[in-house]
Coordinates of C-alpha atoms and ligand atoms in Angstrom, one line a residue:
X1 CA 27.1 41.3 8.2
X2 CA 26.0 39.3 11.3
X3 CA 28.2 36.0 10.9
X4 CA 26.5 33.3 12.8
X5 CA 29.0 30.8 11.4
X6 CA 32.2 31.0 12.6
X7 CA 33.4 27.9 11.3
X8 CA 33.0 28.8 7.5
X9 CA 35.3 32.3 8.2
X10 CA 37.7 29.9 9.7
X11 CA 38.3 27.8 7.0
X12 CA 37.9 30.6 4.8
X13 CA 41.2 31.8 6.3
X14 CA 43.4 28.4 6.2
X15 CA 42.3 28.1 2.6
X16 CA 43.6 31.5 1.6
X17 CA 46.1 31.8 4.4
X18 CA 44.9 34.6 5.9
X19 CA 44.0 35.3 9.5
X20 CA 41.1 37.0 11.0
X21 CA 42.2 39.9 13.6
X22 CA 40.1 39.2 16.6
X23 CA 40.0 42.3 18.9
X24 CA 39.6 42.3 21.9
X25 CA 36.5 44.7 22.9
X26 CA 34.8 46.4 25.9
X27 CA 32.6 49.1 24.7
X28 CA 31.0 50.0 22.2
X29 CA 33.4 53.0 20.9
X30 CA 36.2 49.9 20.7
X31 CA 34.1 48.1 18.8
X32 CA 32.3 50.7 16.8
X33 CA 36.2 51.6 15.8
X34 CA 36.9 48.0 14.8
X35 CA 33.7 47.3 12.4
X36 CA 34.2 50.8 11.1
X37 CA 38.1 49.9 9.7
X38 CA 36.7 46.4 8.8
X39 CA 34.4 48.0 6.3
X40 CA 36.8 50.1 5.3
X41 CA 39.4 47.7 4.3
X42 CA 36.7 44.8 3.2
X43 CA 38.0 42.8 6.0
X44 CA 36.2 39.9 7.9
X45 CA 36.9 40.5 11.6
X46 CA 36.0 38.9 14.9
X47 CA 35.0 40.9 17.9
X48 CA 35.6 39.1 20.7
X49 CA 35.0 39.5 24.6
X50 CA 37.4 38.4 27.4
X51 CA 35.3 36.2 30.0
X52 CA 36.0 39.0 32.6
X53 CA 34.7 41.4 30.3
X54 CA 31.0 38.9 29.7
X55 CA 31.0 38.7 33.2
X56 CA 31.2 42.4 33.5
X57 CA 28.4 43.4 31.4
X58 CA 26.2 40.4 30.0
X59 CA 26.6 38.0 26.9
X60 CA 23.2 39.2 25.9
X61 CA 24.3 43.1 26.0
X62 CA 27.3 42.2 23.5
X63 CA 25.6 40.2 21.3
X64 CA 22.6 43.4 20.9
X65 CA 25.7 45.8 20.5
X66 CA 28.0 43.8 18.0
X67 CA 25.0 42.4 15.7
X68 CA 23.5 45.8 15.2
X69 CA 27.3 47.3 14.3
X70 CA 27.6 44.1 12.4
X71 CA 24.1 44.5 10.4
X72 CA 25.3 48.2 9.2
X73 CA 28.0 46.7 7.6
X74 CA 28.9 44.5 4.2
X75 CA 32.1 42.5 6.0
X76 CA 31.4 39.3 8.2
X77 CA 31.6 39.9 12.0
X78 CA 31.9 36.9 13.8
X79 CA 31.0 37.5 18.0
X80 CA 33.8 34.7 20.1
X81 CA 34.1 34.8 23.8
X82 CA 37.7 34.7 24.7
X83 CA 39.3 32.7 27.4
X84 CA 36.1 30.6 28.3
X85 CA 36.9 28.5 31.8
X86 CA 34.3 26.1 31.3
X87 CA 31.4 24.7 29.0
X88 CA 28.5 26.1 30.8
X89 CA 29.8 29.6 30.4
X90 CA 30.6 28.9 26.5
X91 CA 26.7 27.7 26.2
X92 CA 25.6 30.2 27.7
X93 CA 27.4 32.8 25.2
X94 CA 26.6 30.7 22.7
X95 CA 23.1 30.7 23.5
X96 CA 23.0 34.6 24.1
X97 CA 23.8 34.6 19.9
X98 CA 27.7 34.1 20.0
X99 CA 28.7 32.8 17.3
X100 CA 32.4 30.9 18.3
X101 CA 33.8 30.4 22.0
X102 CA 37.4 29.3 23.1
X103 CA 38.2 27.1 26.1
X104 CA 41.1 28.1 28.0
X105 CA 42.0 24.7 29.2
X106 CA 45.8 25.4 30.3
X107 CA 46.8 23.9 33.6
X108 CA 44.2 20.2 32.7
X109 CA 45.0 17.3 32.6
X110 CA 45.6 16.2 28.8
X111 CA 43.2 13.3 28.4
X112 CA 40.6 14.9 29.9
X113 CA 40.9 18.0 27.9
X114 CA 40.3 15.6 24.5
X115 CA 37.5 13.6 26.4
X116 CA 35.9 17.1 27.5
X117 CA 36.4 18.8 23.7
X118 CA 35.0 15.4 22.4
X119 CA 31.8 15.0 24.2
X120 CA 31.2 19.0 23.8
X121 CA 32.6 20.2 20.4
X122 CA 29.3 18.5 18.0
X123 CA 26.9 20.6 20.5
X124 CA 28.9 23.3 19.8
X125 CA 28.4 22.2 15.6
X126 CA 25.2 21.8 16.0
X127 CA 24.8 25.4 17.4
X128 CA 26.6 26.8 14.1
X129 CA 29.5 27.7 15.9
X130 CA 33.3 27.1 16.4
X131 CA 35.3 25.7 18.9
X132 CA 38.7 27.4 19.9
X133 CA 41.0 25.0 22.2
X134 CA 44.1 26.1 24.2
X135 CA 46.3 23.8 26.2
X136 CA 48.8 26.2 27.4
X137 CA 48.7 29.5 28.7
X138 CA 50.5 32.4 26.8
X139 CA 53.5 33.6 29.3
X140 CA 55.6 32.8 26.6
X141 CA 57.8 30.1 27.8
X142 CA 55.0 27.5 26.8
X143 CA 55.4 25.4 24.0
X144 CA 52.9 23.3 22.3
X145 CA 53.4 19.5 21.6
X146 CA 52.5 19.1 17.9
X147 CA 51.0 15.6 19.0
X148 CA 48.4 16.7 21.3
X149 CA 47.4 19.9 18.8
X150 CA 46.7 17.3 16.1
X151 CA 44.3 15.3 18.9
X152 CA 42.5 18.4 19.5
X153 CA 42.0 19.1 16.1
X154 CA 40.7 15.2 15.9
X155 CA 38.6 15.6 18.6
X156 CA 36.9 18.3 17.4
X157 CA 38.3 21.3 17.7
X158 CA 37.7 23.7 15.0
X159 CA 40.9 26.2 16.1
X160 CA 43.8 24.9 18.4
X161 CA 45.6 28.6 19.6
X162 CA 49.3 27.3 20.4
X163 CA 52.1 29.0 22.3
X164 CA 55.2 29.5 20.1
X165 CA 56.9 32.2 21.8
X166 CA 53.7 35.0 21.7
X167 CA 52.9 36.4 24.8
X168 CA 50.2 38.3 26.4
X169 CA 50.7 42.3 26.5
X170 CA 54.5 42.2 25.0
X171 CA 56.4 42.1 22.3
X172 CA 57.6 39.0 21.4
X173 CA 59.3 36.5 18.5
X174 CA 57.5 33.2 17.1
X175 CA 59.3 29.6 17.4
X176 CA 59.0 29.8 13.7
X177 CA 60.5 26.1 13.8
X178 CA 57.8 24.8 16.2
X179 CA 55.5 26.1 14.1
X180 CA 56.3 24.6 10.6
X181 CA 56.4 21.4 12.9
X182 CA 53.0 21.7 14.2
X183 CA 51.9 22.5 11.0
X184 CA 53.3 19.4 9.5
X185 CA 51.9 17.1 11.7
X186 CA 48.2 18.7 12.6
X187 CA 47.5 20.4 9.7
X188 CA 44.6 22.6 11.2
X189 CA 43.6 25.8 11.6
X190 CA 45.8 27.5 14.6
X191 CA 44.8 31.0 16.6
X192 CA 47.9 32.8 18.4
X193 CA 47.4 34.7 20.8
X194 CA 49.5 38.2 21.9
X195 CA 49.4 39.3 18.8
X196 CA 49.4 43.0 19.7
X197 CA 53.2 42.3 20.1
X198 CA 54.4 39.8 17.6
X199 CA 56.4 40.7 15.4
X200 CA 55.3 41.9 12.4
X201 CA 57.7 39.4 10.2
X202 CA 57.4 36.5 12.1
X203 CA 53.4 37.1 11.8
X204 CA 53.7 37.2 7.9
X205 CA 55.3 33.9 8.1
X206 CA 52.8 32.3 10.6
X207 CA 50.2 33.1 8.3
X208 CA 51.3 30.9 5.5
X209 CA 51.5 28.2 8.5
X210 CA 48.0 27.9 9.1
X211 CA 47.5 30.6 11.4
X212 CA 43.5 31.6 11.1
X213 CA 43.2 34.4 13.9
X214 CA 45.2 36.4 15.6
X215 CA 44.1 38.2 19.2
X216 CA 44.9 41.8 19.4
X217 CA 43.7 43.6 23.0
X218 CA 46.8 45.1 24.1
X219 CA 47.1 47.5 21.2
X220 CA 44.1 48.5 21.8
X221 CA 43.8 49.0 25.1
X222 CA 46.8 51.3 24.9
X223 CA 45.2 53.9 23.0
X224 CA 42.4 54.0 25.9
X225 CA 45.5 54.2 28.5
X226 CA 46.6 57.5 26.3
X227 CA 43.8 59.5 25.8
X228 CA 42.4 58.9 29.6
X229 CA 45.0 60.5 31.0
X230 CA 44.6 63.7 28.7
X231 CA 42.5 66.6 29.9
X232 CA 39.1 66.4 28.0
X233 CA 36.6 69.5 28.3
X234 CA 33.8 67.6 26.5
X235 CA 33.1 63.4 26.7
X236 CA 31.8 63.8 23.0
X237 CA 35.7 65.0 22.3
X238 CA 37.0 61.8 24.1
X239 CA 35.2 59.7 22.7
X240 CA 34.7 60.9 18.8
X241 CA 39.0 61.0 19.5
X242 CA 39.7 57.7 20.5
X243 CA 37.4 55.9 18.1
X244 CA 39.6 57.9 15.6
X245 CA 42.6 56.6 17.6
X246 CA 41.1 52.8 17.6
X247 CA 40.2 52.4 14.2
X248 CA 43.4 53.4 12.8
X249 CA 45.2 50.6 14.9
X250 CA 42.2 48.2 14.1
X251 CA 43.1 48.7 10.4
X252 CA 47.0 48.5 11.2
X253 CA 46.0 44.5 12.2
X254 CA 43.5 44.0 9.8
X255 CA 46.6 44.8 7.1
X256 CA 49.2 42.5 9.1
X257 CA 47.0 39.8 9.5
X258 CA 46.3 40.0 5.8
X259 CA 42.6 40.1 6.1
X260 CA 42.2 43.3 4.1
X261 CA 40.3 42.6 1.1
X262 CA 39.1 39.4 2.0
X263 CA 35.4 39.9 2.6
Ligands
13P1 P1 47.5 41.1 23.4 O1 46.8 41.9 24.5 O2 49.0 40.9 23.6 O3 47.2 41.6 22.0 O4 46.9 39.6 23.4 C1 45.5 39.5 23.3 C2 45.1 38.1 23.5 O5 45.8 37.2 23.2 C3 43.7 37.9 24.0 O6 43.4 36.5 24.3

């Protein structure tokens, strides 16, 4: 199922404290892999493409591939660009048919960050999407100020992703404490992001904290790494091999994230 809305999955997930796996995708085998262990598991999932990746191919190209996988299937697939540097390249996604966008607004100046997600976030409403917000960058030494997650969430944010320890591409441990904190005093729907390498207690946890999605592109991205360097006498071999290869690690997150079922 095409899911236009990605608000309603959102809340879905903070209700039932659950999280939706968002994978990080850049073909249509990854992706085809990803919607194929969704339905499997009765699992709504996001799809999501870095900004690199959009600027790669086209919004419009994504959007064609991921609704007609998404239309084959029973589960809600929700399209979110990931790592958006600005609001005319989340309109334009949005406008191409996706359905959620974040804005990677790490290194900005706080007050303009809420005046920016203020004056933009109802245009995104009114579009039927959702609004992810980061203020930090995920190296893993940032730490998010509760205060300023609860303004974002204020201000219109529909997700705030915080840093808590996860980082980018490597294993890590969550700032469990920060996190019950945050939680306490925003009381929103949070996204983390590295979550190929968190670890897989400290994730369990999170989710009863208000954690509503959860970025996986490393893990995924390793299983390309692996069956590349392999010799291959047919591309239908390849390619029928790592799909095998990606769904089974789709359905690995789908299960930690605690999104099997949910759909
Ligand atoms: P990993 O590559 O560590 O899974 O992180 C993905 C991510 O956070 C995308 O924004």
């Amino acid at each position: 199922m095409w899911a236009r809305h990605g608000r309603a999955l959102f809340q879905d997930a903070f209700q039932r404290g659950y999280a939706l796996p968002a994978f990080n995708i850049a073909s249509l085998e990854m992706a085809q892999a990803c919607v194929r262990a969704a339905e499997a598991l009765r699992a709504p999932i996001v799809l999501q493409t870095y900004r690199e990746e959009v600027r790669r191919v086209s919004p419009e190209v994504f959007v064609g591939m991921v609704r007609a996988l998404a239309e084959e299937v029973r589960v809600p697939v929700l399209l979110h660009l990931d790592h958006g540097e600005g609001f005319s390249e989340i309109f334009r996604a949005l406008r191409a048919g996706y359905g959620s966008a974040m804005w990677d607004a790490s290194g900005r100046d706080p007050e303009e960050v809420i005046v920016e997600v203020r004056t933009h976030a109802p245009l995104v409403h009114a579009m039927g999407a959702a609004l992810e917000v980061a203020a930090e960058g995920f190296g893993g030494e940032e730490r998010s100020d509760p205060e300023a997650v609860a303004q974002l969430l204020e201000a219109g944010a529909d997700v705030v992703a915080v840093a808590v320890g996860s980082r980018h591409g490597v294993e890590s441990r969550l700032d469990l404490g920060l996190l019950a904190r945050i939680r306490e005093v925003a009381r929103g729907p949070l996204a983390l992001h590295g979550g190929s390498g968190i670890h897989p207690r400290d994730l369990e946890e999170a989710l009863a904290l208000g954690v509503v999605k959860v970025n996986v592109g490393t893990a995924l991205y390793r299983v390309l790494r692996d069956y590349l360097g392999r010799p291959w006498d047919h591309h239908r071999a390849f390619y029928r091999e790592v799909e095998a290869a990606l769904l089974g690690v789709a359905m690995e997150y789908i299960r930690r994230t605690q999104a099997e079922g949910k759909a």
